[in-house]
């Protein structure tokens, strides 16, 4: 890898209380609550322990609460972090201690690289550093001769996008539209810098609804599967086994092609993520669930390795459900972006960079804002 992370090794271990199990659309925080489980699988991270709070203080951290991520083999602690610089103020952070060394070493190196790359990206009005989780500090935690990588990350907000229940209240949909633009713009910046995320889902977007009541701040997290196009890809294509993400947020070509276009993959995942946040279900969810029930085999949690060939064809060119889920409070701008992100043909799917370019044109001409992208129904897409 291009970047080698400096590591600080420390000890002092104890069993921590107030652990909260977090799954799917549940809150990432639960102040003062506790949870227990009868599961004993080490892969579920149930027996992993974190250091005492004073051990964290050696790293400049004050821990306020703990949460356990079952599916990612990670323990996450929330608190505040003070950089080792005189007079520097504390900022809210979350500390991610992970068992999967390879996957999280990749995330560490990606976040280190993004520090400088995103600083120099001035091609858009939206500041990508504000909408991409920042690495504040990193260290290792040794327990029972097992090494855990601990990342101190900027706190992107108290909730996940997955918590946005289906609701047709106009203000909430307008907020989703604002966050959709933020995520599209930030992913476009990642792509310009040669990085594809490959793991965008409702559980990987943090939402700070307290920062701005009209336009909450959306922050992209979880770069464990991120890949550099000039290193890991050939002409923008990657083996499908390298990508992550929610099963229902994966694009149709994932199940049949064996390889995926990284930028087109991210585009679909963004569309599916915000489609779910708005409408309450994923696009083509019925077709996906048929595949899941009839022929899938899992190589490891979160990745679907093989699906029945008979189910592939019906998945490639499904009818869009956007036209059947219309409502007056949903802005045409929102559905126009989603339609282009969710094109079933990856060759015709708009990339985040193309979406941003059209958004900029629309801003210059407010009279065409709602029609800046032609809808699928008016194009010969299939």
Short mmCIF file of C-alpha atoms in Angstrom, two decimals, residues 19-206:
data_model
loop_
_atom_site.label_atom_id
_atom_site.label_comp_id
_atom_site.label_asym_id
_atom_site.label_seq_id
_atom_site.Cartn_x
_atom_site.Cartn_y
_atom_site.Cartn_z
CA UNK A 19 -22.84 -2.18 25.60
CA UNK A 20 -25.54 -1.66 23.01
CA UNK A 21 -26.15 -4.04 20.13
CA UNK A 22 -26.67 -2.13 16.90
CA UNK A 23 -28.24 -3.60 13.81
CA UNK A 24 -29.72 -2.36 10.55
CA UNK A 25 -31.98 0.61 11.03
CA UNK A 26 -31.66 0.90 14.80
CA UNK A 27 -30.07 3.94 16.40
CA UNK A 28 -26.30 3.98 16.55
CA UNK A 29 -26.54 5.40 20.05
CA UNK A 30 -28.53 4.41 23.08
CA UNK A 31 -27.47 6.50 26.06
CA UNK A 32 -27.34 4.65 29.33
CA UNK A 33 -28.85 1.43 28.00
CA UNK A 34 -27.46 -2.08 28.17
CA UNK A 35 -27.93 -5.18 26.10
CA UNK A 36 -26.94 -8.82 26.35
CA UNK A 37 -26.87 -11.78 24.01
CA UNK A 38 -26.63 -15.56 24.26
CA UNK A 39 -24.54 -15.81 21.11
CA UNK A 40 -20.99 -17.05 21.67
CA UNK A 41 -19.42 -16.87 18.19
CA UNK A 42 -16.07 -15.02 18.32
CA UNK A 43 -16.81 -13.78 14.79
CA UNK A 44 -19.71 -11.81 16.23
CA UNK A 45 -17.23 -10.01 18.50
CA UNK A 46 -19.19 -10.89 21.63
CA UNK A 47 -16.15 -11.74 23.74
CA UNK A 48 -13.94 -8.85 22.70
CA UNK A 49 -13.03 -6.32 25.38
CA UNK A 50 -12.00 -2.70 25.22
CA UNK A 51 -9.44 -0.89 27.41
CA UNK A 52 -10.30 1.02 30.53
CA UNK A 53 -11.27 4.62 30.01
CA UNK A 54 -7.93 5.79 31.40
CA UNK A 55 -6.17 3.71 28.73
CA UNK A 56 -8.16 5.62 26.11
CA UNK A 57 -7.19 8.86 27.83
CA UNK A 58 -3.57 8.06 27.01
CA UNK A 59 -4.66 8.51 23.39
CA UNK A 60 -6.47 11.79 24.09
CA UNK A 61 -9.92 10.22 24.29
CA UNK A 62 -12.75 10.58 26.79
CA UNK A 63 -15.26 7.77 26.33
CA UNK A 64 -18.92 8.58 26.91
CA UNK A 65 -20.63 5.39 25.72
CA UNK A 66 -20.08 2.14 23.86
CA UNK A 67 -21.87 0.40 21.02
CA UNK A 68 -21.18 -2.99 19.45
CA UNK A 69 -21.40 -3.59 15.70
CA UNK A 70 -22.32 -7.26 15.32
CA UNK A 71 -22.03 -7.59 11.56
CA UNK A 72 -18.71 -5.82 10.99
CA UNK A 73 -16.73 -7.48 13.81
CA UNK A 74 -16.19 -4.03 15.26
CA UNK A 75 -16.68 -2.35 18.61
CA UNK A 76 -17.44 1.34 18.47
CA UNK A 77 -17.03 3.76 21.36
CA UNK A 78 -18.37 7.31 21.36
CA UNK A 79 -16.73 10.22 23.12
CA UNK A 80 -14.52 13.24 22.54
CA UNK A 81 -10.98 13.56 21.25
CA UNK A 82 -8.34 16.20 21.92
CA UNK A 83 -5.40 16.43 19.58
CA UNK A 84 -1.98 16.51 21.31
CA UNK A 85 -1.55 20.21 20.52
CA UNK A 86 -1.54 22.86 23.29
CA UNK A 87 -4.79 24.78 23.40
CA UNK A 88 -6.57 22.57 20.87
CA UNK A 89 -10.25 22.09 21.59
CA UNK A 90 -11.96 18.74 21.91
CA UNK A 91 -14.29 17.46 19.22
CA UNK A 92 -16.85 14.69 19.26
CA UNK A 93 -15.57 11.44 17.79
CA UNK A 94 -16.24 7.74 17.56
CA UNK A 95 -13.59 5.11 18.07
CA UNK A 96 -13.82 2.03 15.87
CA UNK A 97 -11.86 -1.00 17.10
CA UNK A 98 -11.91 -3.77 14.52
CA UNK A 99 -10.87 -7.39 14.47
CA UNK A 100 -10.56 -7.75 10.68
CA UNK A 101 -6.99 -6.45 10.26
CA UNK A 102 -6.80 -6.58 6.44
CA UNK A 103 -10.12 -4.85 5.83
CA UNK A 104 -9.57 -2.16 8.41
CA UNK A 105 -5.93 -1.62 7.52
CA UNK A 106 -7.31 -0.75 4.09
CA UNK A 107 -9.76 1.69 5.64
CA UNK A 108 -6.98 3.28 7.67
CA UNK A 109 -4.77 3.79 4.63
CA UNK A 110 -7.65 5.16 2.55
CA UNK A 111 -8.60 7.70 5.22
CA UNK A 112 -4.99 8.78 5.61
CA UNK A 113 -4.74 9.36 1.87
CA UNK A 114 -8.01 11.28 1.77
CA UNK A 115 -6.67 13.83 4.25
CA UNK A 116 -4.55 15.46 1.57
CA UNK A 117 -6.56 14.54 -1.52
CA UNK A 118 -9.86 16.09 -0.38
CA UNK A 119 -8.09 19.22 0.84
CA UNK A 120 -7.05 19.94 -2.72
CA UNK A 121 -10.41 19.28 -4.38
CA UNK A 122 -11.96 22.66 -5.16
CA UNK A 123 -14.09 21.70 -8.18
CA UNK A 124 -17.42 21.86 -6.38
CA UNK A 125 -19.36 24.07 -4.02
CA UNK A 126 -20.04 21.26 -1.52
CA UNK A 127 -17.01 20.75 0.71
CA UNK A 128 -16.26 16.99 0.51
CA UNK A 129 -14.33 17.10 3.80
CA UNK A 130 -17.56 18.05 5.54
CA UNK A 131 -19.42 15.04 4.16
CA UNK A 132 -16.73 12.34 4.36
CA UNK A 133 -15.72 10.97 7.76
CA UNK A 134 -12.29 12.24 8.85
CA UNK A 135 -9.52 10.23 10.50
CA UNK A 136 -8.42 12.06 13.65
CA UNK A 137 -6.08 9.48 15.14
CA UNK A 138 -5.21 5.76 15.00
CA UNK A 139 -3.63 3.27 17.36
CA UNK A 140 -3.61 -0.46 18.14
CA UNK A 141 -5.15 -2.36 21.00
CA UNK A 142 -3.61 -5.69 22.09
CA UNK A 143 -5.78 -8.22 23.91
CA UNK A 144 -5.09 -11.95 24.36
CA UNK A 145 -2.32 -11.69 21.76
CA UNK A 146 -4.82 -10.36 19.22
CA UNK A 147 -4.18 -7.00 17.59
CA UNK A 148 -7.08 -4.66 16.93
CA UNK A 149 -6.82 -1.57 14.76
CA UNK A 150 -8.51 1.40 16.42
CA UNK A 151 -9.54 4.39 14.33
CA UNK A 152 -10.62 7.69 15.89
CA UNK A 153 -13.08 9.21 13.42
CA UNK A 154 -14.95 12.49 13.28
CA UNK A 155 -18.50 12.24 14.61
CA UNK A 156 -20.80 12.77 11.64
CA UNK A 157 -24.00 12.97 13.65
CA UNK A 158 -26.18 11.21 16.20
CA UNK A 159 -28.16 9.04 13.81
CA UNK A 160 -27.99 6.93 10.66
CA UNK A 161 -29.84 7.51 7.40
CA UNK A 162 -31.31 4.03 8.00
CA UNK A 163 -33.40 5.57 10.77
CA UNK A 164 -35.34 7.74 8.35
CA UNK A 165 -38.65 5.83 8.27
CA UNK A 166 -40.87 6.11 5.16
CA UNK A 167 -42.72 9.36 5.51
CA UNK A 168 -44.30 11.61 2.90
CA UNK A 169 -44.10 14.76 5.00
CA UNK A 170 -42.85 17.45 2.64
CA UNK A 171 -40.14 18.92 4.92
CA UNK A 172 -38.58 15.51 5.48
CA UNK A 173 -38.44 14.78 1.74
CA UNK A 174 -36.83 18.17 1.13
CA UNK A 175 -34.19 17.27 3.70
CA UNK A 176 -33.58 13.97 1.92
CA UNK A 177 -33.13 15.86 -1.33
CA UNK A 178 -30.52 18.11 0.27
CA UNK A 179 -28.65 15.13 1.72
CA UNK A 180 -28.83 13.25 -1.58
CA UNK A 181 -27.07 16.17 -3.28
CA UNK A 182 -24.43 16.24 -0.55
CA UNK A 183 -23.67 12.52 -0.93
CA UNK A 184 -23.67 12.61 -4.74
CA UNK A 185 -21.30 15.59 -4.70
CA UNK A 186 -18.96 14.00 -2.14
CA UNK A 187 -18.82 10.67 -3.98
CA UNK A 188 -18.10 12.60 -7.19
CA UNK A 189 -15.11 14.12 -5.37
CA UNK A 190 -13.93 10.66 -4.29
CA UNK A 191 -14.19 9.46 -7.89
CA UNK A 192 -12.22 12.46 -9.16
CA UNK A 193 -9.49 11.48 -6.73
CA UNK A 194 -9.46 7.92 -8.06
CA UNK A 195 -11.35 6.24 -5.19
CA UNK A 196 -14.57 4.20 -5.31
CA UNK A 197 -16.43 3.55 -2.04
CA UNK A 198 -18.24 0.26 -2.87
CA UNK A 199 -20.16 0.12 0.41
CA UNK A 200 -22.74 2.92 0.39
CA UNK A 201 -25.92 1.97 2.24
CA UNK A 202 -28.40 3.55 4.68
CA UNK A 203 -26.28 2.28 7.59
CA UNK A 204 -23.12 3.91 6.25
CA UNK A 205 -24.39 7.48 6.09
CA UNK A 206 -24.40 9.45 9.33
#
